[in-house]
Structures are given as structure tokens and as C-alpha cells.
Short mmCIF file of C-alpha atoms and ligand atoms in Angstrom, two decimals:
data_model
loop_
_atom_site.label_atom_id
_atom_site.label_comp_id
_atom_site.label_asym_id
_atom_site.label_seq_id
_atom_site.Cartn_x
_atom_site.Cartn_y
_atom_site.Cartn_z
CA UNK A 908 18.59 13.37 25.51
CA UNK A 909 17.09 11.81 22.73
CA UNK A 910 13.88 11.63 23.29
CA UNK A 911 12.39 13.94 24.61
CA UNK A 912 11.74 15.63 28.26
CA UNK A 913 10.16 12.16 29.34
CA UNK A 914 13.16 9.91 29.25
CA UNK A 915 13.42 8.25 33.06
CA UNK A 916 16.57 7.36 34.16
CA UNK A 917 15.85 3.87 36.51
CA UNK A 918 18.26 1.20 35.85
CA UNK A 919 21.93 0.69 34.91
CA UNK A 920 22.62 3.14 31.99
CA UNK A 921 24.02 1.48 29.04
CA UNK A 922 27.30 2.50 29.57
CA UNK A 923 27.29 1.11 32.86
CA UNK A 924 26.31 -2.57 31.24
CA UNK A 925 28.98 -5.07 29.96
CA UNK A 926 28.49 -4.87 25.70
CA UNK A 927 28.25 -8.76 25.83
CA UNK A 928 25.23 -8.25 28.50
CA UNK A 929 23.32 -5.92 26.75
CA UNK A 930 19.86 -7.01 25.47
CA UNK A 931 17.68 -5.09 23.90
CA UNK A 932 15.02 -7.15 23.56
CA UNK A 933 14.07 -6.48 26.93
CA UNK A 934 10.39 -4.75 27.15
CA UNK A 935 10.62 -2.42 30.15
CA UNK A 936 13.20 -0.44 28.13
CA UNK A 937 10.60 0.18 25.92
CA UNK A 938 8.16 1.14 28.52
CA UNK A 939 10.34 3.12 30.58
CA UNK A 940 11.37 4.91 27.22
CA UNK A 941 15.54 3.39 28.12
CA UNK A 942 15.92 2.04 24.97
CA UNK A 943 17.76 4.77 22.90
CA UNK A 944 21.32 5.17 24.71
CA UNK A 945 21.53 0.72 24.30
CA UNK A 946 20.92 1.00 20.41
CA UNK A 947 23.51 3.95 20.03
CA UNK A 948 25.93 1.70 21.59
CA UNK A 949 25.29 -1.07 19.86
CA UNK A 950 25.15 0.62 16.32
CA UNK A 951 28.42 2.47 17.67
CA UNK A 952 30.76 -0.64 19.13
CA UNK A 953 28.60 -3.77 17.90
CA UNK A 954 26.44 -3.11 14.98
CA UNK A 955 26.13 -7.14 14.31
CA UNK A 956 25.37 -8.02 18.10
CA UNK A 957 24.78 -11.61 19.75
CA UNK A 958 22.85 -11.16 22.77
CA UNK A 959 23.06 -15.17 24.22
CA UNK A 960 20.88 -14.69 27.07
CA UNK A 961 17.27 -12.91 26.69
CA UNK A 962 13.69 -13.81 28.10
CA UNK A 963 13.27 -14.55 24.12
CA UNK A 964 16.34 -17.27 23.97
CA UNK A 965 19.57 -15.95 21.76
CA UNK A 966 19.66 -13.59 19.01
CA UNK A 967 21.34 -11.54 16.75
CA UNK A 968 20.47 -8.14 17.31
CA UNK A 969 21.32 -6.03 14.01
CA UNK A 970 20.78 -1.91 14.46
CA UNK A 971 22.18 -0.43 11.24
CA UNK A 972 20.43 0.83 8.65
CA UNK A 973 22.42 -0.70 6.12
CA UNK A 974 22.97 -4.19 7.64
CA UNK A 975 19.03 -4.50 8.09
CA UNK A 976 18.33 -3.77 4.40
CA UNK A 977 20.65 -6.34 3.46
CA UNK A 978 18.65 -8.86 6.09
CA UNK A 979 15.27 -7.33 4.95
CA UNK A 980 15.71 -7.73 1.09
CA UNK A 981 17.45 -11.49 1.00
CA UNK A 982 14.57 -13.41 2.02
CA UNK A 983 16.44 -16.27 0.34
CA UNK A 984 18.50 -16.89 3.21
CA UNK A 985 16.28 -15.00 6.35
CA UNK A 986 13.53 -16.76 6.43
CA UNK A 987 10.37 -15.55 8.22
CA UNK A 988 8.84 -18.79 7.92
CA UNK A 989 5.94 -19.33 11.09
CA UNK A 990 7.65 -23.30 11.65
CA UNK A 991 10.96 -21.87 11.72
CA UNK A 992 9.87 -19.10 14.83
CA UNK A 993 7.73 -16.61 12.62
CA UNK A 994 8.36 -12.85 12.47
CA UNK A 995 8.84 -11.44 15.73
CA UNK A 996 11.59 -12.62 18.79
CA UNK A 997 9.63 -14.66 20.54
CA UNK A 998 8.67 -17.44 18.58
CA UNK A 999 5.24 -18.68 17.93
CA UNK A 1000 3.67 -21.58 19.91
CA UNK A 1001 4.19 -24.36 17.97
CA UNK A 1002 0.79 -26.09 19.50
CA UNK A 1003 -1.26 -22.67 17.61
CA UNK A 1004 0.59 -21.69 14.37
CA UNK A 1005 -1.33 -19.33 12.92
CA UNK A 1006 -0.44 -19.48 9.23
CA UNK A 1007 -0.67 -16.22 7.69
CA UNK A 1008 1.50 -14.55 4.91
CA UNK A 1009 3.73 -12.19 6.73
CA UNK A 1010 5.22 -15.06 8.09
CA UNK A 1011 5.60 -17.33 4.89
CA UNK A 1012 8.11 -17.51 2.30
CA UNK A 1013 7.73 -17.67 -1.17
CA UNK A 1014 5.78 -19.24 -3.39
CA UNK A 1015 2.67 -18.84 -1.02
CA UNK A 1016 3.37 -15.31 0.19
CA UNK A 1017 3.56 -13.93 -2.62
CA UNK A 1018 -0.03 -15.40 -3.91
CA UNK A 1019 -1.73 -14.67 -1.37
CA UNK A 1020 -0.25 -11.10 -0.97
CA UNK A 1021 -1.73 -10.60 -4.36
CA UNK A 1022 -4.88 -11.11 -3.41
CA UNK A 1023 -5.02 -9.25 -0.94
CA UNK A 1024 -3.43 -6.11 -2.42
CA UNK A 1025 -6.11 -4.30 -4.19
CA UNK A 1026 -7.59 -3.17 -1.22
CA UNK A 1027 -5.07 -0.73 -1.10
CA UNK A 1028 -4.66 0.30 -5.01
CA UNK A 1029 -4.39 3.91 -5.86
CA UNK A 1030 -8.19 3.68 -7.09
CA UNK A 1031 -9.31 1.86 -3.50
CA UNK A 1032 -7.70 4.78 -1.63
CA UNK A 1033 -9.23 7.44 -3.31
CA UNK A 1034 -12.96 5.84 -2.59
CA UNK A 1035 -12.25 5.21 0.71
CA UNK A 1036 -10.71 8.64 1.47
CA UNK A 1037 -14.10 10.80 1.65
CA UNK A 1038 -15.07 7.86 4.25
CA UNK A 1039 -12.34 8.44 6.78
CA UNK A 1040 -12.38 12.24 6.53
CA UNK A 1041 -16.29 12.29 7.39
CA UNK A 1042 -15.28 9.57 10.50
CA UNK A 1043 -12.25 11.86 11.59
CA UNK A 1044 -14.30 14.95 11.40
CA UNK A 1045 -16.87 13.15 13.72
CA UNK A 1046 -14.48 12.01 16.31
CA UNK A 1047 -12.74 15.43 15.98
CA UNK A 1048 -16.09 17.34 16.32
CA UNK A 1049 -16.80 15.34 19.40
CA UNK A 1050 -13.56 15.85 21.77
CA UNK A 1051 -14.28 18.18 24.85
CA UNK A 1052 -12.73 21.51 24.79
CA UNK A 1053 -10.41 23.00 28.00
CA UNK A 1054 -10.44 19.67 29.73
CA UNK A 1055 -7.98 16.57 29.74
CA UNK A 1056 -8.86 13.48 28.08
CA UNK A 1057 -6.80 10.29 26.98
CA UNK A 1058 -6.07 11.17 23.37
CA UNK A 1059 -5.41 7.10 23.12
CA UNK A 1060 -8.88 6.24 23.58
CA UNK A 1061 -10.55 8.82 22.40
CA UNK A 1062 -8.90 9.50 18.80
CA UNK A 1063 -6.02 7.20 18.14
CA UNK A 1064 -7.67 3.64 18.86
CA UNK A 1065 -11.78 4.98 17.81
CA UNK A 1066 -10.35 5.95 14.55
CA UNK A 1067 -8.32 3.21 13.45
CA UNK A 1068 -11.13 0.72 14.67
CA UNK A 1069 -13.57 2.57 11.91
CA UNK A 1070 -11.28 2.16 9.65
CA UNK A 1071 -10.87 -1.51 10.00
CA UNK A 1072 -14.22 -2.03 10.04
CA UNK A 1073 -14.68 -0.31 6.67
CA UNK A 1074 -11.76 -2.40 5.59
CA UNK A 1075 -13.86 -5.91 6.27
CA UNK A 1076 -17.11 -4.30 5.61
CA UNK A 1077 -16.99 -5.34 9.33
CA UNK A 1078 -20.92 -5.42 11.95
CA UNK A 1079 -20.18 -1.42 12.56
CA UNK A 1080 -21.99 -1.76 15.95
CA UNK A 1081 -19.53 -4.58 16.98
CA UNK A 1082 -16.54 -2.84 15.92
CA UNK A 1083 -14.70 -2.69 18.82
CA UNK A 1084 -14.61 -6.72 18.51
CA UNK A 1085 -11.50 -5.69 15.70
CA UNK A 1086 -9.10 -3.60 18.76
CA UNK A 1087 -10.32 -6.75 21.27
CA UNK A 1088 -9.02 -9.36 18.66
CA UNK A 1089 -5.56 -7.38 17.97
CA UNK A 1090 -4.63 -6.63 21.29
CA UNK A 1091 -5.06 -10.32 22.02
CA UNK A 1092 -3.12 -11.39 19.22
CA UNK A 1093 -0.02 -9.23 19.79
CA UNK A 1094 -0.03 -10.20 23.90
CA UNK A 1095 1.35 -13.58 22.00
CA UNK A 1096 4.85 -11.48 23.52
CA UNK A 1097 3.78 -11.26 26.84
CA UNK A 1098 1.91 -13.90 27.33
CA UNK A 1099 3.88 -16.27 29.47
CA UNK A 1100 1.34 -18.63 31.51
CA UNK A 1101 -0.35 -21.50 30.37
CA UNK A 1102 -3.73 -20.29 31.61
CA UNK A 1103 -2.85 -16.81 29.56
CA UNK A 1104 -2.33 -18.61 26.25
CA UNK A 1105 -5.75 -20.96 26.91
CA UNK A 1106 -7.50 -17.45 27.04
CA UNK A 1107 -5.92 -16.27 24.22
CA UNK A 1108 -6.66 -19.40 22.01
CA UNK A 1109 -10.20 -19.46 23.05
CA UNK A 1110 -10.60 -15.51 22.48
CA UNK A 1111 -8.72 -16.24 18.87
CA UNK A 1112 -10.44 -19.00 18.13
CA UNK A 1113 -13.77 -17.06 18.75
CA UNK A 1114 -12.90 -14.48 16.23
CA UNK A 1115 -12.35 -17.02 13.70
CA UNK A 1116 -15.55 -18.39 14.08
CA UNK A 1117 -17.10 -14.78 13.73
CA UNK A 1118 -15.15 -14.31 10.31
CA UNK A 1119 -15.99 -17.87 9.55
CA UNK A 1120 -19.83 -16.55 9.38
CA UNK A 1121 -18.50 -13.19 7.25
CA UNK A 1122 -17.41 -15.35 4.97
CA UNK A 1123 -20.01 -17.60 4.30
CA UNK A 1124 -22.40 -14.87 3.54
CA UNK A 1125 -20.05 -13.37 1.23
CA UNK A 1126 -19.20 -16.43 -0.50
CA UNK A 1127 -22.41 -16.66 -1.90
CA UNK A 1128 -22.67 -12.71 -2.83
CA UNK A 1129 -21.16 -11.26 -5.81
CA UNK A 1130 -16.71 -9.98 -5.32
CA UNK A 1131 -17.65 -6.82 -3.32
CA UNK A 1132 -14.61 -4.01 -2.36
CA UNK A 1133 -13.58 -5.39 1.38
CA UNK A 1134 -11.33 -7.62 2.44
CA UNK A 1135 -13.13 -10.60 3.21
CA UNK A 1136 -14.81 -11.02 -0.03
CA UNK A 1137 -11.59 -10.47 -1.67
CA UNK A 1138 -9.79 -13.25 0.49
CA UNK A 1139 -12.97 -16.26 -0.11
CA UNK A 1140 -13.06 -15.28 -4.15
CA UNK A 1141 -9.85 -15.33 -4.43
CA UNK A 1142 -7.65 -17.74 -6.26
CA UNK A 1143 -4.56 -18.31 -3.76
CA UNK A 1144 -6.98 -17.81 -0.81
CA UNK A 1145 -10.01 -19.34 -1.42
CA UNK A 1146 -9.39 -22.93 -0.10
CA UNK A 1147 -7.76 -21.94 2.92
CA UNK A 1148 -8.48 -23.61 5.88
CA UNK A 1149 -9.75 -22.31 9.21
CA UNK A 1150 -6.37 -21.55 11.07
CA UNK A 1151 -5.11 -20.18 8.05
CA UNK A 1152 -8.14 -17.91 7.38
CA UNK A 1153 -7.83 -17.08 10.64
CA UNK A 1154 -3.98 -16.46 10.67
CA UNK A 1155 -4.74 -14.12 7.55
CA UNK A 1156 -7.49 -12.39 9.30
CA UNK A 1157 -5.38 -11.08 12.23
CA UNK A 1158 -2.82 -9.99 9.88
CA UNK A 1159 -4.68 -7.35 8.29
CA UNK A 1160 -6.31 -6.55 11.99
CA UNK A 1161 -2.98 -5.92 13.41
CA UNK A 1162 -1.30 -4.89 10.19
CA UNK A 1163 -4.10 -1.72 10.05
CA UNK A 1164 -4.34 -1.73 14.17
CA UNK A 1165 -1.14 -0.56 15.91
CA UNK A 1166 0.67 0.78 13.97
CA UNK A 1167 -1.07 3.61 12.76
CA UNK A 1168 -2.54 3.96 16.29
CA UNK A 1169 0.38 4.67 17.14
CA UNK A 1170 1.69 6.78 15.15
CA UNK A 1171 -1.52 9.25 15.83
CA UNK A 1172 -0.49 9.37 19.17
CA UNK A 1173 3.31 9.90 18.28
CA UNK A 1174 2.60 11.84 15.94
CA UNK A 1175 0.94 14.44 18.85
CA UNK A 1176 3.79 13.80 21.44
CA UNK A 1177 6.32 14.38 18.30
CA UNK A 1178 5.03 17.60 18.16
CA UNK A 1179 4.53 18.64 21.82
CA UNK A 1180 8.32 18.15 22.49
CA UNK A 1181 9.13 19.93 19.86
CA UNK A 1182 7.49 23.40 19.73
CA UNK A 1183 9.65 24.78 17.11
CA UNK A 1184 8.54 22.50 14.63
CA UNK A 1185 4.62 23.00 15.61
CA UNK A 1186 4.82 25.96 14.92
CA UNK A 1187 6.25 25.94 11.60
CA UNK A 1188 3.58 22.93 11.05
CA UNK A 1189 0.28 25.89 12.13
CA UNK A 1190 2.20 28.57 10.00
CA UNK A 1191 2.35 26.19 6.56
CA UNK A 1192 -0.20 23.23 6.78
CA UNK A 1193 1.52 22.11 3.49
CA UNK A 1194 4.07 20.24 5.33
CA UNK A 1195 2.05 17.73 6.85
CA UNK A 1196 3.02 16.11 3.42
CA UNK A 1197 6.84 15.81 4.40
CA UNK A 1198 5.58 15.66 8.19
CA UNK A 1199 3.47 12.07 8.22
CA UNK A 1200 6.50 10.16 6.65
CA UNK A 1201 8.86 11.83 9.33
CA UNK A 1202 6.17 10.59 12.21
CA UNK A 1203 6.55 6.74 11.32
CA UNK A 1204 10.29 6.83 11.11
CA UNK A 1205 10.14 8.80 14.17
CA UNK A 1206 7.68 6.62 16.04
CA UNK A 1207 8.82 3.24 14.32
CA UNK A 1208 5.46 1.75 15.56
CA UNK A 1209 7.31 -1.79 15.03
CA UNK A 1210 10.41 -1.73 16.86
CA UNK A 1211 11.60 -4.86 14.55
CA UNK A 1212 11.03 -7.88 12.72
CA UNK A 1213 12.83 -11.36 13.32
CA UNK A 1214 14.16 -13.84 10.49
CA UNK A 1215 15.83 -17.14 10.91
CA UNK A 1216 19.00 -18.08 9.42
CA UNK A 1217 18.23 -20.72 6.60
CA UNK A 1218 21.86 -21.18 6.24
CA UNK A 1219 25.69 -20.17 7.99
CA UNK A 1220 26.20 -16.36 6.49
CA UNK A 1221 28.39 -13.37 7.21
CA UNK A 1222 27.03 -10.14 8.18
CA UNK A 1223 28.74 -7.49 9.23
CA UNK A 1224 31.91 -9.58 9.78
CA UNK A 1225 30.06 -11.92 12.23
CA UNK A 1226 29.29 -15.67 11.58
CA UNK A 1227 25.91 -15.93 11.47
CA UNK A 1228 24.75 -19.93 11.89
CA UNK A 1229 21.98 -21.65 10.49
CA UNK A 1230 19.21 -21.78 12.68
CA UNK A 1231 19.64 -18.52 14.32
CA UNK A 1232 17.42 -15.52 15.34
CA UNK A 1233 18.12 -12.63 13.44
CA UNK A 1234 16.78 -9.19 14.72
CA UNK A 1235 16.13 -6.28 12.19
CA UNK A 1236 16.18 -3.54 14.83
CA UNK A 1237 13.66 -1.08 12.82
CA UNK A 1238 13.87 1.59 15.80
CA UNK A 1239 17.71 1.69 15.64
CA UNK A 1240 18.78 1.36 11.73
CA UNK A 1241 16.27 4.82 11.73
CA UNK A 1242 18.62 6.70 14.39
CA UNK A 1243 21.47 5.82 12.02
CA UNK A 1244 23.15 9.09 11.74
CA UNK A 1245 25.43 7.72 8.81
CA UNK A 1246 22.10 7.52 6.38
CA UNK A 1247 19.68 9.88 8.21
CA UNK A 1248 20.86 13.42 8.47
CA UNK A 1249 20.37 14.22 12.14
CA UNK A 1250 18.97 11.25 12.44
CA UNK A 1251 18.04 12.15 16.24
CA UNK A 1252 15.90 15.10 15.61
CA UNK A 1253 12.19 15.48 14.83
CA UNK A 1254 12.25 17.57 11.77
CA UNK A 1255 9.06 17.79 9.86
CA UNK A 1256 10.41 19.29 6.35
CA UNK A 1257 12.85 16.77 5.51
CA UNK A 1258 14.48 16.37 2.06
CA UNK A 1259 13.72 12.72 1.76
CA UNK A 1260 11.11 12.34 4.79
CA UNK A 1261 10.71 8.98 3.19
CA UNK A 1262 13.81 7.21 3.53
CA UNK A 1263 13.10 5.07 6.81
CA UNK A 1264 13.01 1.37 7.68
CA UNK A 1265 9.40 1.67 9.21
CA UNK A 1266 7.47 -0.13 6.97
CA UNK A 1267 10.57 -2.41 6.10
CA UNK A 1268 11.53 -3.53 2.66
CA UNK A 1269 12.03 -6.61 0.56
CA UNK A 1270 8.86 -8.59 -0.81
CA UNK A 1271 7.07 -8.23 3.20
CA UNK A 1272 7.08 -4.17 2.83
CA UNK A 1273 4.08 -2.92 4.53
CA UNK A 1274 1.14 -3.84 2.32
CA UNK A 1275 -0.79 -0.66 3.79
CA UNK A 1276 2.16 1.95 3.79
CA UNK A 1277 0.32 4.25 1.75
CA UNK A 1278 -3.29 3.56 3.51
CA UNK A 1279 -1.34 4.08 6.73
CA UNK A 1280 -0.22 7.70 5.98
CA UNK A 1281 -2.96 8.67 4.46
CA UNK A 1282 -5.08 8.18 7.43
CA UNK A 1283 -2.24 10.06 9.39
CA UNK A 1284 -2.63 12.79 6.46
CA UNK A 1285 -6.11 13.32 6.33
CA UNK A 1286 -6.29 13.80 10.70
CA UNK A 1287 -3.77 16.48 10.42
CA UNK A 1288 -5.12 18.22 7.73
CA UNK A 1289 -8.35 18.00 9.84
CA UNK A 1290 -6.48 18.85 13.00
CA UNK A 1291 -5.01 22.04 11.62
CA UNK A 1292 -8.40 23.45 10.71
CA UNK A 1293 -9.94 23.40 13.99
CA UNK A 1294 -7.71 23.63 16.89
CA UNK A 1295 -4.87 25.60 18.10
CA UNK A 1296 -1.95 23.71 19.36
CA UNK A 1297 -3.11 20.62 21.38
CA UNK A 1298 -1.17 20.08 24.65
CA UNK A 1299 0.34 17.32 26.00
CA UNK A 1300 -0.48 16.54 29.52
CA UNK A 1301 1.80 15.14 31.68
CA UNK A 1302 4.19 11.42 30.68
CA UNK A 1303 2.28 8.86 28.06
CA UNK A 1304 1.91 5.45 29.29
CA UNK A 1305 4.32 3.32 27.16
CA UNK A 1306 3.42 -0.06 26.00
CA UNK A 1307 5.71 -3.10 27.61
CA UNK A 1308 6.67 -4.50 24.35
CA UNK A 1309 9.96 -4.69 22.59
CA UNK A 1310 7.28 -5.16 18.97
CA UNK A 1311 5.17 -2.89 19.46
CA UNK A 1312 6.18 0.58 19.92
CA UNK A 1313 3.54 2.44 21.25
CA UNK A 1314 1.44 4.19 23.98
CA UNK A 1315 -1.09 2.96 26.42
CA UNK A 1316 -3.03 6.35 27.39
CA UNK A 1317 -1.84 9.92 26.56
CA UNK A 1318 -3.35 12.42 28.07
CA UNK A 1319 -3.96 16.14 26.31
CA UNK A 1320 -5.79 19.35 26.67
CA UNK A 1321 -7.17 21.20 23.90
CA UNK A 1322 -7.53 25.17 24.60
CA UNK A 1323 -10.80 26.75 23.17
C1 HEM B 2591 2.13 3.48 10.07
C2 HEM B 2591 1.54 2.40 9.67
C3 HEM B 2591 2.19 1.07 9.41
C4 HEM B 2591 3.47 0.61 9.71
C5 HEM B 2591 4.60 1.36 10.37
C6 HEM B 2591 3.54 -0.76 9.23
C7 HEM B 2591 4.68 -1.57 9.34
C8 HEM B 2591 4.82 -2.80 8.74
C9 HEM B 2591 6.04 -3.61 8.75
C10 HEM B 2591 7.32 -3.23 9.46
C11 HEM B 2591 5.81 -4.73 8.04
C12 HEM B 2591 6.81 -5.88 7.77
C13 HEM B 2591 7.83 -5.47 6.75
C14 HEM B 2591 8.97 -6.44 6.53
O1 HEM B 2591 8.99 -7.51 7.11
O2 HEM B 2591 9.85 -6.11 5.70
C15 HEM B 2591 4.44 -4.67 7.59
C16 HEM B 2591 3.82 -5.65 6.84
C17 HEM B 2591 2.47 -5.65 6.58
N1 HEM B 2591 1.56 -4.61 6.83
FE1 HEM B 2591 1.97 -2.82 7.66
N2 HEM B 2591 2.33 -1.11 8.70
C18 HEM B 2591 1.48 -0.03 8.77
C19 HEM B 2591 0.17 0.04 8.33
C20 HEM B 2591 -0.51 -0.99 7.76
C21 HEM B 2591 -1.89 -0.94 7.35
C22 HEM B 2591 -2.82 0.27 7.46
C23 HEM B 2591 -2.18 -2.19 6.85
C24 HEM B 2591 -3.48 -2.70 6.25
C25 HEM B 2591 -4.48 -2.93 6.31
C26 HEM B 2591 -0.98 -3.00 6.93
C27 HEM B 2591 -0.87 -4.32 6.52
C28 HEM B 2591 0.32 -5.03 6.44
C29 HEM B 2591 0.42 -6.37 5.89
C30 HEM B 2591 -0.72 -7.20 5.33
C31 HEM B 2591 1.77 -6.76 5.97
C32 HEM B 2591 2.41 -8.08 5.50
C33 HEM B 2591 3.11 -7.89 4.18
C34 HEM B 2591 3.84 -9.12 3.67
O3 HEM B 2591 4.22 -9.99 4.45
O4 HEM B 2591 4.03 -9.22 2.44
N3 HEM B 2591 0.00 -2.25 7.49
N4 HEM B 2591 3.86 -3.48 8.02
#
């Protein structure tokens, strides 16, 4: 068991599928929680893996630690361009590219990356952190006491939709506007109809034309602190055009959205399966330091990241052509037991809590890393001071996503 007491066990097991026939791409292994036992056999007997038949087309599927760094840092040759296919396996509809850096090469990545990086500078962080501990300490303050209640809802997506609104300086009443726009945007890898992507153009489009109006009131104010008067004074970014605005817009919604939603709520179930190491977190607070790194490589809140093959390359003694999907399998290369001591276990005082593939590396590492943990940080630390252990209720709801890792609804008890 890897995973946990929640692991189902519906389906052929991995060991019952042909290597050449497994694909784990495939979403309801994420749902169902299946996925673990498929990676270990990959990284085992195929670490360099062509899966030829998925819902998402072919692709390579790569699950070491090792081999992904070497993908993740040659952006030379993996490309993560949006015309190419983008960043994640399935690629993006070529009728609604939405240009945004994450899924740009250099030059333009790294210009408008720069513009956008401030926001998170040592100095930004330390203003903004007095904002989301009085926010946390609200949403703390309010949860009910000796009854069950979705810990999704109620802490993990209300917190990190404050946060993004402080980010943009964002209507605070019409917050909830930010989750809307991010869920639709990541649906892009479920979405399969053509009446599905209409609505999700139309929705997209709509917040667009909502930022549109952000911007031109800011344009005409004086560079303020949030993103969106950083991104229309900006050299690299101020010309953009709508789509690209846009495209840029939903980056830093989703970039600040799931992922450290989901890691609140993994962060909890983390600790719920393993009691030993709650305890040791209640009897030394201290090691929520070593602890938050240790929940995003535990939860990997994005399973992976795609590239495309600019030209024919080795890796891992396959023949990798050009054109070709390449899959960095984030989840897997941090189960690698030959760089990750115990690589399987939850432990929250690790000796180098940091080394993980989470936030990825190469010139497309996480942008918010160190926004991202302290948020995780500062709702521990504010955790810890006013409850005794929280309990998990019953199975979380998994997302069906093979992207995003995460959790529909969680629910939890909290004993007075
Ligand atoms: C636990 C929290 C987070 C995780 C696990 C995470 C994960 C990632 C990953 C895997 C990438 C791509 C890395 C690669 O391709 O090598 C990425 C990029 C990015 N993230 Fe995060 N992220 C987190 C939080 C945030 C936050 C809070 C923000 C900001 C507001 C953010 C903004 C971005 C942006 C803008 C990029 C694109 C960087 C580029 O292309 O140069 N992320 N993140």
C-alpha cells in the first residue's frame, strides 16, 4: 500500500496489464487513487515508456527522477511551445490558443516572466504575509466545531480564492469569479464535446473582458503592487493583445489556484493517514518548516507537464522522434526511491524536504514556489494553535484528471 488506507482496488492491477498497454495518462486512475502500482512499474521495467494508444494520442511517458530533470532543464530541444501542443497531454485547441508564457519558449518567456516576477520577491512576500494570516485566522475562526464539514470548500478553495484576489487587487465581493474562471480553464482536459468547449470559450472569453476593464483603469493609475498593473506597465507585456492578456491572466489564476488548494487538503489527509507523524508535528510545531516542502512532493498537485520533441533525441536509451509528446511524470520521478530516501513514506522531518520535482525545474520552475508554501506555512502554524488533531472523515473525492492532482470534497471533523 502506498497510499494510504483509501487505495480501491477496481480494475486490472498493473501487473495484470501487458507493459506495452499500460497508460498512465488515463484519469480514473487518478480518481480512483490506481495510479501508484502503474508508475512503480514503469520506473521499475520501462522508465522511458511509449504508450501508442491513449484518449490523449501517443506519448512518451518518462517517470524517473533523473530522466525528467534532464527533459525539464533542456528546453532547447523540449519545447513547450502552445502551436506545437502546449504544456499538458492533451493538446490545446488549435481554434483558441491561449498564448501565455508557461507555454512559450524563449525569447518571449523569459520577458514576460520578468515582469511578472516581482510579485513574488522576498520584499512582496513579507507585505503580503500579515494579509493572509489575518484571512486564515478568519476562515479558521469560522469552521464549526464537533460536526463534519467539507474541508475543500470551506478552507482549501475560500483561502486560496482571497489570496488571488489580493494578488490582482481583484472586486473582493466577486471573488469567487477567480475559482469559476480556473476550474473552467483546466476542464480544457476533460472537455470533449463541441457544445462543452463553446461554453468554455464563451465563459473564458467573459473573463477576459472583465480583466480587459481591470486594466484599463489601471492603465491610467500610477504602477501599483498587483498583478495587473504590473502586466499593462510593463515593458514585455504591455502591448499584448486580448487572447494573450487573457492567456497570461489564467496563468497566474491557475498557477496560484490548484495547486496550493490542493496541497491544503493533502496536506490534512497526509497527516490523517499517518498518525505517527501528527503527532510528532503537535509535539514540535517547528517542523512545519521541513513539513510544507514534504506536502507538495507528497501531493504533487501537478501530476506532470508535457514537451514536444523539437528534434530526434535519445533518452534513456529510447529514440525519441521529432514531433513527439514527451511526458515529465512529476508524481512518479518523486516516488523514485533511487533519489528520495523512502521515497514512499510521508515523513515530515526530512533532511532535504526540498528535493522534489513539484514545482519542476529549468527556466518554467514554479514562479510562486515560495508564495505557495508560505501560504501552506502560515495555515499550519495557525492550525497548530487552535485545534487538536483534525479528523478525516470517511474517502476524499478525487479529481478525474491525470494534471491535476487533487480532491473534489474532503470531509473532516474537528473535536472541541
Ligand atoms: C504548491 C503550489 C504550487 C505548485 C506545486 C506549482 C507547480 C508548478 C509547476 C509544476 C510549474 C511548471 C514547471 C515546469 O514546467 O518546469 C509551475 C509554473 C508556474 N507557476 Fe506554479 N505551482 C504552485 C504555486 C504557484 C503559485 C502560488 C503561483 C502564483 C501566483 C504560481 C505561478 C506559476 C507560474 C506563473 C508558472 C509559469 C512559470 C514559467 O513558465 O516560467 N504557482 N508551477
Amino acid at each position: 500500500m502506498l497510499d494510504g488506507p483509501f487505495q480501491t482496488t477496481n480494475g486490472p492491477t498493473a501487473a495484470e496489464t501487458p507493459l506495452d498497454k499500460i497508460d498512465v495518462s488515463d484519469p480514473a486512475l487518478f480518481r480512483d487513487n490506481r495510479l501508484w502500482e502503474y508508475f512503480e512499474r514503469l520506473r521499475k521495467e520501462d522508465p522511458v515508456h511509449f504508450c501508442e494508444t491513449s484518449r490523449y494520442g501517443s506519448y512518451w511517458a518518462v517517470t524517473k527522477y533523473k530522466d525528467i530533470m534532464a527533459v525539464d532543464t533542456n528546453h532547447q530541444v523540449f519545447s513547450s511551445e502552445a502551436e506545437l501542443g502546449g504544456i499538458t497531454i492533451r493538446n490545446q485547441q488549435t481554434d483558441f490558443i491561449l498564448p501565455m508564457f508557461i507555454a512559450m519558449d524563449p525569447p518571449k518567456h523569459d520577458e514576460q516572466r520578468k515582469t511578472v516576477s516581482p510579485i513574488v520577491s522576498p520584499d512582496n512576500l513579507a507585505k503580503l504575509e500579515g494579509t493572509i494570516r489575518n484571512r486564515v485566522c478568519t476562515i479558521l475562526d469560522g469552521l464549526p466545531r464537533d460536526e463534519e464539514f467539507n474541508w475543500v470548500e470551506r478552507v482549501s478553495i475560500e483561502l486560496t480564492t482571497q489570496m488571488l484576489a489580493t494578488l490582482f487587487d481583484f472586486p473582493w465581493e466577486e471573488r469567487h469569479l477567480l475559482t469559476h474562471w480556473s476550474d473552467v480553464t483546466t476542464q480544457e482536459n476533460e472537455v470533449v464535446t463541441e457544445e462543452g468547449m463553446e461554453y468554455r470559450r464563451g465563459e473564458l472569453r467573459a473573463c477576459g473582458e472583465y480583466f480587459v476593464n481591470l486594466w484599463n483603469e489601471r492603465v491610467n493609475e500610477e504602477p501599483r503592487d498587483d498583478l495587473i498593473s504590473m502586466l499593462c506597465h510593463g515593458e514585455a507585456t504591455k502591448d499584448m493583445d486580448f487572447m494573450e492578456y487573457l492567456g497570461n491572466v489564467l496563468l497566474l489564476i491557475v498557477g496560484g489556484n490548484d495547486t496550493t488548494r490542493n496541497s491544503l487538503t493533502g496536506g490534512l489527509l497526509a497527516l490523517s493517514e499517518n498518525p505517527d507523524q501528527y503527532d510528532k508535528l503537535m509535539a514540535d510545531p517547528s517542523l512545519i518548516a521541513t513539513m510544507v516542502p514534504e506536502i507538495i512532493r507528497w501531493q504533487t498537485p501537478l501530476a506532470h507537464m508535457r514537451r514536444t520533441a523539437l528534434e530526434d533525441v535519445e533518452l534513456g536509451g529510447k529514440q525519441i522522434k521529432k514531433g513527439d509528446k514527451v511526458i515529465m511524470w512529476y508524481v512518479s520521478g518523486n516516488r523514485d526511491t533511487d533519489v528520495i530516501e523512502d521515497a514512499d513514506k510521508f515523513i515530515i522531518d526530512r533532511a532535504r524536504p526540498r528535493q522534489h520535482l513539484s514545482f519542476g525545474f529549468g527556466i518554467h520552475r514554479c514562479v510562486g514556489n515560495r508564495l505557495g508554501e508560505m501560504q501552506l506555512r502560515i495555515v499550519w502554524e495557525e492550525v497548530l494553535k487552535r485545534f487538536p488533531k483534525i479528523e478525516v472523515v470517511g474517502k476524499p473525492t478525487r479529481v478525474f484528471s491525470s494534471f491535476v492532482k487533487g480532491y473534489e470534497e474532503m470531509f473532516v471533523r474537528i473535536p472541541s
